[in-house]
Each structure stands twice: as C-alpha cells, then as structure tokens.
mmCIF file of C-alpha atoms in Angstrom:
data_model
loop_
_atom_site.group_PDB
_atom_site.id
_atom_site.type_symbol
_atom_site.label_atom_id
_atom_site.label_comp_id
_atom_site.label_asym_id
_atom_site.label_seq_id
_atom_site.Cartn_x
_atom_site.Cartn_y
_atom_site.Cartn_z
ATOM 1 C CA UNK A 13 -24.162 -7.705 1.958
ATOM 2 C CA UNK A 14 -20.522 -8.162 3.005
ATOM 3 C CA UNK A 15 -19.593 -4.737 1.653
ATOM 4 C CA UNK A 16 -22.529 -3.159 3.504
ATOM 5 C CA UNK A 17 -21.406 -4.901 6.701
ATOM 6 C CA UNK A 18 -17.826 -3.662 6.281
ATOM 7 C CA UNK A 19 -18.955 -0.109 5.469
ATOM 8 C CA UNK A 20 -21.547 0.436 8.150
ATOM 9 C CA UNK A 21 -20.546 -1.984 10.901
ATOM 10 C CA UNK A 22 -16.971 -3.298 10.947
ATOM 11 C CA UNK A 23 -14.950 -0.229 9.942
ATOM 12 C CA UNK A 24 -16.891 2.328 12.025
ATOM 13 C CA UNK A 25 -17.106 0.012 15.061
ATOM 14 C CA UNK A 26 -13.424 -0.912 14.951
ATOM 15 C CA UNK A 27 -12.426 2.730 14.382
ATOM 16 C CA UNK A 28 -14.434 3.914 17.407
ATOM 17 C CA UNK A 29 -13.273 0.975 19.509
ATOM 18 C CA UNK A 30 -9.649 1.688 18.625
ATOM 19 C CA UNK A 31 -9.811 5.258 20.002
ATOM 20 C CA UNK A 32 -11.955 4.516 23.063
ATOM 21 C CA UNK A 33 -10.626 6.014 26.253
ATOM 22 C CA UNK A 34 -8.525 8.637 24.475
ATOM 23 C CA UNK A 35 -9.126 12.327 23.915
ATOM 24 C CA UNK A 36 -10.177 12.636 20.278
ATOM 25 C CA UNK A 37 -8.985 16.245 20.070
ATOM 26 C CA UNK A 38 -5.517 15.955 21.621
ATOM 27 C CA UNK A 39 -4.294 12.574 20.396
ATOM 28 C CA UNK A 40 -4.320 10.623 17.155
ATOM 29 C CA UNK A 41 -4.187 7.096 15.768
ATOM 30 C CA UNK A 42 -0.384 7.176 15.576
ATOM 31 C CA UNK A 43 0.007 7.907 19.278
ATOM 32 C CA UNK A 44 -2.652 5.355 20.258
ATOM 33 C CA UNK A 45 -1.291 2.733 17.867
ATOM 34 C CA UNK A 46 2.199 2.967 19.310
ATOM 35 C CA UNK A 47 1.222 2.398 22.922
ATOM 36 C CA UNK A 48 2.690 -0.875 24.142
ATOM 37 C CA UNK A 49 0.200 -3.628 23.380
ATOM 38 C CA UNK A 50 -1.791 -1.626 20.821
ATOM 39 C CA UNK A 51 0.541 -1.958 17.835
ATOM 40 C CA UNK A 52 -1.278 -4.992 16.422
ATOM 41 C CA UNK A 53 -4.636 -3.226 16.744
ATOM 42 C CA UNK A 54 -3.258 -0.323 14.714
ATOM 43 C CA UNK A 55 -1.881 -2.631 12.033
ATOM 44 C CA UNK A 56 -5.210 -4.489 11.891
ATOM 45 C CA UNK A 57 -7.113 -1.206 11.507
ATOM 46 C CA UNK A 58 -4.785 -0.210 8.651
ATOM 47 C CA UNK A 59 -5.178 -3.618 7.011
ATOM 48 C CA UNK A 60 -8.989 -3.540 7.172
ATOM 49 C CA UNK A 61 -9.284 0.021 5.891
ATOM 50 C CA UNK A 62 -6.552 -0.363 3.285
ATOM 51 C CA UNK A 63 -7.992 -3.547 1.817
ATOM 52 C CA UNK A 64 -11.466 -2.028 1.782
ATOM 53 C CA UNK A 65 -10.349 1.020 -0.195
ATOM 54 C CA UNK A 66 -8.151 -0.988 -2.530
ATOM 55 C CA UNK A 67 -10.799 -3.590 -3.353
ATOM 56 C CA UNK A 68 -13.702 -1.155 -3.775
ATOM 57 C CA UNK A 69 -11.803 1.417 -5.788
ATOM 58 C CA UNK A 70 -10.107 -1.180 -7.958
ATOM 59 C CA UNK A 71 -13.544 -2.606 -8.767
ATOM 60 C CA UNK A 72 -14.792 0.871 -9.654
ATOM 61 C CA UNK A 73 -11.760 1.544 -11.855
ATOM 62 C CA UNK A 74 -12.193 -1.826 -13.604
ATOM 63 C CA UNK A 75 -15.818 -0.968 -14.456
ATOM 64 C CA UNK A 76 -15.020 2.484 -15.831
ATOM 65 C CA UNK A 77 -15.067 2.682 -19.636
ATOM 66 C CA UNK A 78 -12.191 5.179 -19.575
ATOM 67 C CA UNK A 79 -10.251 5.043 -16.267
ATOM 68 C CA UNK A 80 -8.321 8.170 -15.217
ATOM 69 C CA UNK A 81 -4.568 8.319 -15.701
ATOM 70 C CA UNK A 82 -3.751 8.493 -11.988
ATOM 71 C CA UNK A 83 -5.025 5.085 -10.926
ATOM 72 C CA UNK A 84 -1.473 4.194 -9.869
ATOM 73 C CA UNK A 85 -2.146 6.421 -6.849
ATOM 74 C CA UNK A 86 -4.444 3.761 -5.403
ATOM 75 C CA UNK A 87 -1.798 1.050 -4.857
ATOM 76 C CA UNK A 88 0.637 3.784 -3.825
ATOM 77 C CA UNK A 89 -1.756 4.987 -1.126
ATOM 78 C CA UNK A 90 -2.194 1.458 0.216
ATOM 79 C CA UNK A 91 1.572 0.880 0.215
ATOM 80 C CA UNK A 92 2.100 4.163 2.063
ATOM 81 C CA UNK A 93 -0.630 3.300 4.580
ATOM 82 C CA UNK A 94 1.087 -0.042 5.197
ATOM 83 C CA UNK A 95 4.405 1.734 5.713
ATOM 84 C CA UNK A 96 2.746 4.178 8.122
ATOM 85 C CA UNK A 97 1.148 1.545 10.350
ATOM 86 C CA UNK A 98 4.314 -0.553 10.605
ATOM 87 C CA UNK A 99 6.703 2.385 11.126
ATOM 88 C CA UNK A 100 6.771 3.327 14.804
ATOM 89 C CA UNK A 101 5.682 6.739 15.953
ATOM 90 C CA UNK A 102 7.815 7.214 19.038
ATOM 91 C CA UNK A 103 9.390 10.663 18.555
ATOM 92 C CA UNK A 104 11.551 10.579 21.699
ATOM 93 C CA UNK A 105 13.057 7.164 20.880
ATOM 94 C CA UNK A 106 13.020 7.146 17.062
ATOM 95 C CA UNK A 107 12.799 10.690 15.670
ATOM 96 C CA UNK A 108 13.599 9.711 12.077
ATOM 97 C CA UNK A 109 11.167 6.788 12.031
ATOM 98 C CA UNK A 110 8.515 9.019 13.604
ATOM 99 C CA UNK A 111 9.057 11.642 10.916
ATOM 100 C CA UNK A 112 8.798 8.955 8.228
ATOM 101 C CA UNK A 113 5.612 7.651 9.863
ATOM 102 C CA UNK A 114 4.049 11.124 9.553
ATOM 103 C CA UNK A 115 5.178 11.472 5.931
ATOM 104 C CA UNK A 116 3.852 8.006 5.016
ATOM 105 C CA UNK A 117 0.491 8.634 6.697
ATOM 106 C CA UNK A 118 0.020 12.078 5.149
ATOM 107 C CA UNK A 119 1.009 10.902 1.666
ATOM 108 C CA UNK A 120 -1.232 7.826 1.971
ATOM 109 C CA UNK A 121 -4.277 9.967 2.727
ATOM 110 C CA UNK A 122 -3.334 12.548 0.097
ATOM 111 C CA UNK A 123 -2.809 9.897 -2.606
ATOM 112 C CA UNK A 124 -6.151 8.308 -1.784
ATOM 113 C CA UNK A 125 -7.990 11.625 -1.966
ATOM 114 C CA UNK A 126 -6.318 12.632 -5.237
ATOM 115 C CA UNK A 127 -7.116 9.201 -6.710
ATOM 116 C CA UNK A 128 -10.746 9.598 -5.642
ATOM 117 C CA UNK A 129 -10.903 13.086 -7.170
ATOM 118 C CA UNK A 130 -9.531 11.689 -10.432
ATOM 119 C CA UNK A 131 -12.035 8.822 -10.461
ATOM 120 C CA UNK A 132 -15.023 10.982 -9.550
ATOM 121 C CA UNK A 133 -13.880 13.747 -11.897
ATOM 122 C CA UNK A 134 -13.724 11.323 -14.815
ATOM 123 C CA UNK A 135 -17.144 9.893 -13.969
ATOM 124 C CA UNK A 136 -18.529 13.424 -13.590
ATOM 125 C CA UNK A 137 -17.344 14.331 -17.094
ATOM 126 C CA UNK A 138 -19.370 11.411 -18.489
ATOM 127 C CA UNK A 139 -22.511 12.046 -16.426
ATOM 128 C CA UNK A 140 -22.586 15.324 -14.495
ATOM 129 C CA UNK A 141 -26.030 14.844 -12.995
ATOM 130 C CA UNK A 142 -25.377 11.351 -11.654
ATOM 131 C CA UNK A 143 -21.922 12.012 -10.190
ATOM 132 C CA UNK A 144 -22.345 15.614 -8.970
ATOM 133 C CA UNK A 145 -23.298 14.470 -5.430
ATOM 134 C CA UNK A 146 -20.093 12.418 -5.219
ATOM 135 C CA UNK A 147 -17.952 15.331 -6.326
ATOM 136 C CA UNK A 148 -19.682 17.682 -3.895
ATOM 137 C CA UNK A 149 -19.392 15.057 -1.145
ATOM 138 C CA UNK A 150 -15.676 14.554 -1.704
ATOM 139 C CA UNK A 151 -15.085 18.307 -1.755
ATOM 140 C CA UNK A 152 -17.059 18.626 1.502
ATOM 141 C CA UNK A 153 -15.083 15.800 3.145
ATOM 142 C CA UNK A 154 -11.807 17.391 2.064
ATOM 143 C CA UNK A 155 -12.808 20.879 3.208
ATOM 144 C CA UNK A 156 -14.176 19.692 6.558
ATOM 145 C CA UNK A 157 -11.012 17.651 7.142
ATOM 146 C CA UNK A 158 -8.928 20.756 6.415
ATOM 147 C CA UNK A 159 -11.176 22.753 8.763
ATOM 148 C CA UNK A 160 -10.633 20.220 11.565
ATOM 149 C CA UNK A 161 -6.881 20.322 10.994
ATOM 150 C CA UNK A 162 -6.849 24.107 10.992
ATOM 151 C CA UNK A 163 -9.048 24.564 14.086
ATOM 152 C CA UNK A 164 -7.488 21.831 16.227
ATOM 153 C CA UNK A 165 -3.965 22.393 14.968
ATOM 154 C CA UNK A 166 -2.965 18.737 14.765
ATOM 155 C CA UNK A 167 -3.975 15.623 12.909
ATOM 156 C CA UNK A 168 -6.309 14.463 15.653
ATOM 157 C CA UNK A 169 -8.342 11.330 16.231
ATOM 158 C CA UNK A 170 -11.557 13.222 15.451
ATOM 159 C CA UNK A 171 -10.102 14.179 12.061
ATOM 160 C CA UNK A 172 -8.977 10.608 11.385
ATOM 161 C CA UNK A 173 -12.337 9.163 12.486
ATOM 162 C CA UNK A 174 -14.289 11.585 10.292
ATOM 163 C CA UNK A 175 -11.971 11.170 7.299
ATOM 164 C CA UNK A 176 -11.983 7.359 7.462
ATOM 165 C CA UNK A 177 -15.701 6.837 7.958
ATOM 166 C CA UNK A 178 -16.784 9.541 5.502
ATOM 167 C CA UNK A 179 -14.500 8.198 2.755
ATOM 168 C CA UNK A 180 -15.587 4.613 3.415
ATOM 169 C CA UNK A 181 -19.216 5.638 2.973
ATOM 170 C CA UNK A 182 -18.701 7.710 -0.166
ATOM 171 C CA UNK A 183 -16.621 4.924 -1.730
ATOM 172 C CA UNK A 184 -19.343 2.372 -1.011
ATOM 173 C CA UNK A 185 -22.002 4.565 -2.575
ATOM 174 C CA UNK A 186 -19.775 5.214 -5.569
ATOM 175 C CA UNK A 187 -19.171 1.466 -5.860
ATOM 176 C CA UNK A 188 -22.929 0.946 -6.110
ATOM 177 C CA UNK A 189 -23.392 3.801 -8.591
ATOM 178 C CA UNK A 190 -20.798 2.760 -11.174
ATOM 179 C CA UNK A 191 -22.355 0.187 -13.516
#
C-alpha cells in the first residue's frame, strides 16, 4: 500500500507541485530548484525519488536468482543524484559548479537507465514473455525522452516530469512482477 501511495500519489503530486507556475518547455528542475527559497524543495524531491528508486530496485535485485553485473550503477546513480541536487545551478555566479551539476544530473539519469536495462535484460533472458512489456516500456521511455530532448533542445521540465513519473511506474510494476 505504501509503495502504491508513493508511486501514484506522492511522487507525481510533488513533481507537479514543484514545477507549478513555470513553463515546462523553457525551464527545468535545476533552474527552479536554485531559485532562492526553493533549494530545500529540490533536495526533498531528489531525496524522495532517489530513495524510491534505490529501495525498489535493490529489492528487485535481491530477489533475482542471477543479478546482472552492473548493479553497482544503482548506488552510483543515487550518489550522483544527491550530488546534483546539492550542487548549485547558478551559471552566472558559479560556472564550474553549474557545469558539475549538469554532469551529475545527466550521469545520474544515465546510470539509472543503464541499470534498469541490465536488470530488465537479465529478467527477459530468463522469461521473455513475462518481461517483454518491461523491456518495450523502458525502450519507449528512453526513446520518448530522447525525442523530447531533441525537439525542445534542452533538458526541460516536461522531459524531467515524464522521465521521473514513467520510470517510477515501470519500476513499481517490475517490483510487483519479480517473485
């Protein structure tokens, strides 16, 4: 019940609340999260999402009979997400820190996606029929995220909203599917 509540209520509601009043196509979480007075909200969002992914995926990995070799990417992605949300994105004042923020955020998302591909790929090898929808879903999420990046030209709030909520939902369903 708690996991359902986190997946379908807390994370989506907090994600939408966090970006309210901003243009989803011309701004992003980093810009919003570094507005004076919003830093703690950004850190809290990162903490909620990071802990969700870490707990759910670690549970999935623990239940796998033969976990994939790249499971170290999961704690790395959470560490990088933590670094991203606590490193300021204020390019005019702190260009180096802002660059590092971008690198941390991009590598956090990339590590998470690669880890998920490894997990789902391993599960797919053991039971193609059962895990095909998860593989197709993750490919679709990745391709649509790339499409949003390509068409908008920046990592935008709409991309971050879609990516976060879609991954949260696929991870929850995968959590339920792995015995």
